[in-house]
C-alpha positions as protocol buffer text, in pm:
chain_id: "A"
residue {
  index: 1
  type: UNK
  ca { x: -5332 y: -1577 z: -1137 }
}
residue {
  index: 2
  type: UNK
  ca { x: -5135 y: -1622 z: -1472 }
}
residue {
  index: 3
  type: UNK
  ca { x: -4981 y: -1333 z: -1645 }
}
residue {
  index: 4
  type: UNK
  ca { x: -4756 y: -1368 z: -1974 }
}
residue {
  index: 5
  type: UNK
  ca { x: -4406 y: -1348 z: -1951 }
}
residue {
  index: 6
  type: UNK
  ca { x: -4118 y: -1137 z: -2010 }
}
residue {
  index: 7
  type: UNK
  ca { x: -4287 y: -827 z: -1924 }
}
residue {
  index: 8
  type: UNK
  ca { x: -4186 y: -712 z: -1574 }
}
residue {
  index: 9
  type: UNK
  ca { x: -3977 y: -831 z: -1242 }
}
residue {
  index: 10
  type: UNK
  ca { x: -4100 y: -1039 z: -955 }
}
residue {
  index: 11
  type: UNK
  ca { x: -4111 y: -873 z: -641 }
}
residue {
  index: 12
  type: UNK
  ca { x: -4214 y: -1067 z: -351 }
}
residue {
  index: 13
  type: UNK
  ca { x: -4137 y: -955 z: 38 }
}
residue {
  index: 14
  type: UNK
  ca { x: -3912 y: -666 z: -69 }
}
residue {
  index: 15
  type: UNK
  ca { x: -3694 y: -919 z: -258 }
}
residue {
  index: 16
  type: UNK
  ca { x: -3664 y: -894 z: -691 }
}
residue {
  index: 17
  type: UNK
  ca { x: -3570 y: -1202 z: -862 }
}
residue {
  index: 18
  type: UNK
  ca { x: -3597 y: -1078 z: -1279 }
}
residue {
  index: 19
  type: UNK
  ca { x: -3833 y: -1245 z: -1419 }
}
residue {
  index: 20
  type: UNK
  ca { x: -4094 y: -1239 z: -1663 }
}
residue {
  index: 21
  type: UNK
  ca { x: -4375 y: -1128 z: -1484 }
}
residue {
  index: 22
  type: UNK
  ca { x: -4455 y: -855 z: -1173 }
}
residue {
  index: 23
  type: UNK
  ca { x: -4622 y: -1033 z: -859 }
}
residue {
  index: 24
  type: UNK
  ca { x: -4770 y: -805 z: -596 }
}
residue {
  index: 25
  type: UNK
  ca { x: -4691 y: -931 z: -213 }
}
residue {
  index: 26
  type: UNK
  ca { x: -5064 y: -988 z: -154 }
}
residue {
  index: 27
  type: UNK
  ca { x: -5111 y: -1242 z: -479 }
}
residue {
  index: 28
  type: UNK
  ca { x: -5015 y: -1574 z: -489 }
}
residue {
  index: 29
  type: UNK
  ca { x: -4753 y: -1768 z: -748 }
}
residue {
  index: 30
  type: UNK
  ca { x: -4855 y: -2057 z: -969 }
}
residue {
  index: 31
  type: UNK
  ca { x: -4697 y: -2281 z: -1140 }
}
residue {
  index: 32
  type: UNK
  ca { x: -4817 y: -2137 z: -1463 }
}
residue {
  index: 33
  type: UNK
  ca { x: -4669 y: -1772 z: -1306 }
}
residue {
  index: 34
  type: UNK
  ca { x: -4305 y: -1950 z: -1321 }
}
residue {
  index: 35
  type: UNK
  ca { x: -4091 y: -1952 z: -1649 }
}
residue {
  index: 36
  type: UNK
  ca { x: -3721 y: -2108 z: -1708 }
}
residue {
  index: 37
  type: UNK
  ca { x: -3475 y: -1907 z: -1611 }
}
residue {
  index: 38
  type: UNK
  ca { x: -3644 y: -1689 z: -1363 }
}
residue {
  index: 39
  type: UNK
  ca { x: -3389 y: -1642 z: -1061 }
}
residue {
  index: 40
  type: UNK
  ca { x: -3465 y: -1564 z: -751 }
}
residue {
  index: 41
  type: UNK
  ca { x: -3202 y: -1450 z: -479 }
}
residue {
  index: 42
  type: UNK
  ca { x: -3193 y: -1568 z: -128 }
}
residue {
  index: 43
  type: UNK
  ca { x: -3130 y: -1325 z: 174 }
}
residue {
  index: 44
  type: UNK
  ca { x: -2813 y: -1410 z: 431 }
}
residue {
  index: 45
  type: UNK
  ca { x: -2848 y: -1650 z: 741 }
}
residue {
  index: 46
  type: UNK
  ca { x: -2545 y: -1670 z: 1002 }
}
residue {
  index: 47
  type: UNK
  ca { x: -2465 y: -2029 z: 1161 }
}
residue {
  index: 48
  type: UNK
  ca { x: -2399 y: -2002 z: 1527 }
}
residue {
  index: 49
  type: UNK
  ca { x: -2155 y: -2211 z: 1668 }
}
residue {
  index: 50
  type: UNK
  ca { x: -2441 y: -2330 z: 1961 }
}
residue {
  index: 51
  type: UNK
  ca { x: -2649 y: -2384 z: 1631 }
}
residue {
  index: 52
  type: UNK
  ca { x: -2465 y: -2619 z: 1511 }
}
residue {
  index: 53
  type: UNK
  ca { x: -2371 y: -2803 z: 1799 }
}
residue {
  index: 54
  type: UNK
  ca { x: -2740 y: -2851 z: 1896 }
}
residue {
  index: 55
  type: UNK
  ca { x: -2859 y: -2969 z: 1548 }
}
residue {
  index: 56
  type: UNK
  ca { x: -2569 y: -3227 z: 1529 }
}
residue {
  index: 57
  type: UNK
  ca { x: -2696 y: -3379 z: 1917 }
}
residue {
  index: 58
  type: UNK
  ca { x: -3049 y: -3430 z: 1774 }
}
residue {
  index: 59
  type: UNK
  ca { x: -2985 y: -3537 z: 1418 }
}
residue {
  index: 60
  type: UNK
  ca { x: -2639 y: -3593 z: 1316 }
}
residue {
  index: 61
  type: UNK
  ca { x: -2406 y: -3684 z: 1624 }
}
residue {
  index: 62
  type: UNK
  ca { x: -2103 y: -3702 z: 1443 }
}
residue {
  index: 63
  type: UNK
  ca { x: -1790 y: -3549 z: 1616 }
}
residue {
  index: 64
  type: UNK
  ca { x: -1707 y: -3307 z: 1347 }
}
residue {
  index: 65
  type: UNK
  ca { x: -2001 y: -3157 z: 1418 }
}
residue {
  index: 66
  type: UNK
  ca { x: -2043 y: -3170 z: 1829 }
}
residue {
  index: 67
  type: UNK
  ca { x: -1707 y: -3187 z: 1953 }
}
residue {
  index: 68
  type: UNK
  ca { x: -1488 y: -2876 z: 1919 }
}
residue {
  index: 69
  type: UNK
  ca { x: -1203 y: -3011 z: 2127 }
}
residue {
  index: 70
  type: UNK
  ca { x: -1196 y: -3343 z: 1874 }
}
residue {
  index: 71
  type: UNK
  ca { x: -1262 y: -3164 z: 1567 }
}
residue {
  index: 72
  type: UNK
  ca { x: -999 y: -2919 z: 1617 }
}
residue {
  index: 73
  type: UNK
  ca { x: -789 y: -3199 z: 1509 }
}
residue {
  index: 74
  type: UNK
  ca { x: -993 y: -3317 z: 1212 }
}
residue {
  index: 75
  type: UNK
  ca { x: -976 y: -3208 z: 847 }
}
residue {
  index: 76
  type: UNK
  ca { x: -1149 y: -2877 z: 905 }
}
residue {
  index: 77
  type: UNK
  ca { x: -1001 y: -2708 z: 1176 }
}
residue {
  index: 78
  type: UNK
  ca { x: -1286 y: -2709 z: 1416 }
}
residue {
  index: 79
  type: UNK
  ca { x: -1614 y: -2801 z: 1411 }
}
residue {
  index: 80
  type: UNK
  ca { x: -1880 y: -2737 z: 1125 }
}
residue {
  index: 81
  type: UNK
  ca { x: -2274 y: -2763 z: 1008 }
}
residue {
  index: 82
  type: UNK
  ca { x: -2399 y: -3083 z: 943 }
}
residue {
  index: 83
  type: UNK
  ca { x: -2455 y: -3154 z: 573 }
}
residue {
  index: 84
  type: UNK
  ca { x: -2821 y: -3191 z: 661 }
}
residue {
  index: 85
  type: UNK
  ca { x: -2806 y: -2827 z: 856 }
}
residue {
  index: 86
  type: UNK
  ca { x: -2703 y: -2680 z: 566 }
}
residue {
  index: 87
  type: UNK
  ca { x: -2990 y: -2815 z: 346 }
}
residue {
  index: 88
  type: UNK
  ca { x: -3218 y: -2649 z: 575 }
}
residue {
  index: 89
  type: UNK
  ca { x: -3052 y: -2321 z: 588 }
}
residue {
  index: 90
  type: UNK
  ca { x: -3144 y: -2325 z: 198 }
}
residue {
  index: 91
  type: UNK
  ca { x: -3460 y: -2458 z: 293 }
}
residue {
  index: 92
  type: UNK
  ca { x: -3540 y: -2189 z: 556 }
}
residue {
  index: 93
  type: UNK
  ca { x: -3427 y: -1884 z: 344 }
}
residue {
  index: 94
  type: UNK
  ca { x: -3631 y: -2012 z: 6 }
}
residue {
  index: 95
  type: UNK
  ca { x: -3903 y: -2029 z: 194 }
}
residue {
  index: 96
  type: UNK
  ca { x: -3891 y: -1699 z: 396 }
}
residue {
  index: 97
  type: UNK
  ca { x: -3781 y: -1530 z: 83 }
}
residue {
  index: 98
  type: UNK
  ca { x: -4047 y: -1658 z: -186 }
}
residue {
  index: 99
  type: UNK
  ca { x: -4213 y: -2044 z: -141 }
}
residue {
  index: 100
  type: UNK
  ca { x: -4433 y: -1866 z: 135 }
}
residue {
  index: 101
  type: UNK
  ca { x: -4601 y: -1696 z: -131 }
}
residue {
  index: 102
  type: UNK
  ca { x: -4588 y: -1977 z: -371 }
}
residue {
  index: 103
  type: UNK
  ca { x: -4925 y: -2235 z: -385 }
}
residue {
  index: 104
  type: UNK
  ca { x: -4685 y: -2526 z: -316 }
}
residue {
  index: 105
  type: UNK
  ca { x: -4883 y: -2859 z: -274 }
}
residue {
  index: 106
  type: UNK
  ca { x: -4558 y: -3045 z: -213 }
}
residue {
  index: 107
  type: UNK
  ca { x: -4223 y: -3121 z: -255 }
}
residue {
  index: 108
  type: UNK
  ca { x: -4132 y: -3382 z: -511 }
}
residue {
  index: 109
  type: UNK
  ca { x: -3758 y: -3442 z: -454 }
}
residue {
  index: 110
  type: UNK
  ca { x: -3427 y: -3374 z: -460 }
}
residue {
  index: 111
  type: UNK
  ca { x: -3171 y: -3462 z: -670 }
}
residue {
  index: 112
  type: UNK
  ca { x: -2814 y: -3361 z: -755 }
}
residue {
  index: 113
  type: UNK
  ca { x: -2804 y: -3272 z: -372 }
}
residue {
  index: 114
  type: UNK
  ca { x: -2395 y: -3173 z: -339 }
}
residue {
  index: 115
  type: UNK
  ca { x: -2204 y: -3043 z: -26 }
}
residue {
  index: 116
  type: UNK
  ca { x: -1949 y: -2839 z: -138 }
}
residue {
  index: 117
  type: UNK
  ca { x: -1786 y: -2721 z: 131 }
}
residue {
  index: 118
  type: UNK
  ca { x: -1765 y: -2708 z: 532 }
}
residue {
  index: 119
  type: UNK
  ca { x: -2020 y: -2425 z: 691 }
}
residue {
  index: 120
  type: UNK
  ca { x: -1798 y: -2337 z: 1010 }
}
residue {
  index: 121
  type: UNK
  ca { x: -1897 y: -2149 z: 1290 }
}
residue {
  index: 122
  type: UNK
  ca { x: -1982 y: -1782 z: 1250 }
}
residue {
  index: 123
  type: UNK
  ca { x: -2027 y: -1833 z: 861 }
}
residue {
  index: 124
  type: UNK
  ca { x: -2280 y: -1599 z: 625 }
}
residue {
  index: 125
  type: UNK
  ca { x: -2473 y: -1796 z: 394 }
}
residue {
  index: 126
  type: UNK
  ca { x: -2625 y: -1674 z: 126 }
}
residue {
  index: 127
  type: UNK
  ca { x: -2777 y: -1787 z: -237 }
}
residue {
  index: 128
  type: UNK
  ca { x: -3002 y: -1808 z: -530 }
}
residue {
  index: 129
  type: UNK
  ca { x: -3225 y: -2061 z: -713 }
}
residue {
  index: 130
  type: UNK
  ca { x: -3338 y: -2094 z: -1113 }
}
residue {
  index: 131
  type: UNK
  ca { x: -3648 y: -2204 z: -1256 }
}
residue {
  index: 132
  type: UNK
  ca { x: -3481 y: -2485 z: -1442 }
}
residue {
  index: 133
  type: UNK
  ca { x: -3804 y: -2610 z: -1569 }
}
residue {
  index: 134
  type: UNK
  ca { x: -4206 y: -2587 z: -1573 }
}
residue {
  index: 135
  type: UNK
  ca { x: -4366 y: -2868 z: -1638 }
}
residue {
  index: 136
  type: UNK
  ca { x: -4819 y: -2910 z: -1678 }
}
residue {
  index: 137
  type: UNK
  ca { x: -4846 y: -3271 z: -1526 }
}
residue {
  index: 138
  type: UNK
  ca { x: -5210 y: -3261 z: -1505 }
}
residue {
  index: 139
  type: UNK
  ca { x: -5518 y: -2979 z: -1547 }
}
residue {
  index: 140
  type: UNK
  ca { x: -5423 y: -2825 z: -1232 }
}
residue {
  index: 141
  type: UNK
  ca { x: -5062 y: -2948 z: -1093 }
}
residue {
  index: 142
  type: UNK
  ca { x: -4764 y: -2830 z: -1249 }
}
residue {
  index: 143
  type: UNK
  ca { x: -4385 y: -2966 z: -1134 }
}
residue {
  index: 144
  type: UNK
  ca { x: -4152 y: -2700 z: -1145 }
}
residue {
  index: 145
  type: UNK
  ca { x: -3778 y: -2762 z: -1146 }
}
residue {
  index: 146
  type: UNK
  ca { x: -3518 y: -2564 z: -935 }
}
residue {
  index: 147
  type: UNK
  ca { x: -3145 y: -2541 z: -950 }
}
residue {
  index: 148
  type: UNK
  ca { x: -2992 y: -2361 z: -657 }
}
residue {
  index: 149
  type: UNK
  ca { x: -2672 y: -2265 z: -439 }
}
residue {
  index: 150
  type: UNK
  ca { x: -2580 y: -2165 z: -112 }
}
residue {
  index: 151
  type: UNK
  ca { x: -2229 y: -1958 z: -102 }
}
residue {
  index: 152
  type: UNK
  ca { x: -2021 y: -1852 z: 225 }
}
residue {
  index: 153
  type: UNK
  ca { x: -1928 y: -1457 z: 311 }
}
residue {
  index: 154
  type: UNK
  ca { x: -1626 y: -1548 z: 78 }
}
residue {
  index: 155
  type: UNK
  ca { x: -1833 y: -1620 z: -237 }
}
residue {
  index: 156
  type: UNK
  ca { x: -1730 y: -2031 z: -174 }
}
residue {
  index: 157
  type: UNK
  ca { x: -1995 y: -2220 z: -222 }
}
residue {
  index: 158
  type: UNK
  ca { x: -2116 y: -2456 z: 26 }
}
residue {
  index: 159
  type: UNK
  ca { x: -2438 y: -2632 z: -82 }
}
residue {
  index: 160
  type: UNK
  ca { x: -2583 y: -2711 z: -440 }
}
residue {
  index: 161
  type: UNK
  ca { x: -2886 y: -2899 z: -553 }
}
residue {
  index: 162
  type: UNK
  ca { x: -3140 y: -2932 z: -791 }
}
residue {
  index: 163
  type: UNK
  ca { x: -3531 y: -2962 z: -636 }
}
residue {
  index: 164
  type: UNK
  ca { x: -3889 y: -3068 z: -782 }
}
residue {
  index: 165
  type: UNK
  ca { x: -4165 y: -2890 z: -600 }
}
residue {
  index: 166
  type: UNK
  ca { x: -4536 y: -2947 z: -722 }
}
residue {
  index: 167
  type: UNK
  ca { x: -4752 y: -2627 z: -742 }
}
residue {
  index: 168
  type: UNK
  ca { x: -5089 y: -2568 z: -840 }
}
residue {
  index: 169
  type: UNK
  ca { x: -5111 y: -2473 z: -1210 }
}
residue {
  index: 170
  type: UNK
  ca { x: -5289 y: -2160 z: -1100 }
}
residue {
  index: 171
  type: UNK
  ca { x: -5565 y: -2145 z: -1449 }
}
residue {
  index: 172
  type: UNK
  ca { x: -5906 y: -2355 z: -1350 }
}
């Protein structure tokens, strides 16, 4: 479903991003749905100290992010979220928030992935992304652009990146 834009809001799981165009919770969004500059806010995930911990034994084993005794000592004060953690906390909440209602084929890439800052223990993150593009790369796939951010409880923010995601255009 395709509707023109800059009519209405998007409301999708109790969430608004303004927008051009008002989506219903039962209807899918296209690529063709999407328009630059459409934002979308992301909901608030806490990191749990245990969280962390176990995430950094399975994938990132660094110290900083396992040891609390030897990262007391370290740069930050104490341990903190892997970089990769982090990524997925962004992940987790874009998709819980909105891509579950998008008709995502795949992911393209990222690029302009930045860590910020250090997610510690007990932090609140929280965000937003941007439709920083739409583009038709064939009859029925289009690539649509994202720009987002991931921000502590203190308004620092801890994560930025810019993502490619391919959708179905959504007009057969």
């Amino acid at each position: 479903m395709c509707t023109s834009k800059g009519l209405f809001d998007v409301e999708l799981a109790g969430v608004v991003a303004y927008s051009g165009l008002r989506i219903l919770t039962d209807t899918w969004v296209h690529g063709c749905d999407l328009g630059v500059g459409d934002r979308f806010e992301l909901s608030t995930y806490e990191v749990r100290e245990s969280e962390i911990i176990e995430f950094a034994f399975q994938w990132d084993p660094l110290g900083l992010h396992t040891d609390a005794s030897a990262a007391a000592h370290g740069r930050f004060g104490g341990i903190i979220a892997s970089g990769v953690q982090t990524l997925g906390v962004f992940q987790r909440l874009a998709v819980i928030g909105h891509w579950r209602s998008w008709r995502i084929i795949a992911g393209r890439g990222i690029k302009d992935l930045r860590f910020e800052g250090p997610v510690h223990p007990a932090d609140t993150l929280s965000g937003w992304f941007v439709i920083s593009g739409v583009e038709s790369v064939s009859r029925s796939v289009d690539v649509v652009t994202i720009a987002g951010t991931l921000s502590n409880q203190y308004g620092a923010t801890v994560l930025t990146l810019t993502m490619e995601l391919q959708l179905e255009h959504g007009l057969y």
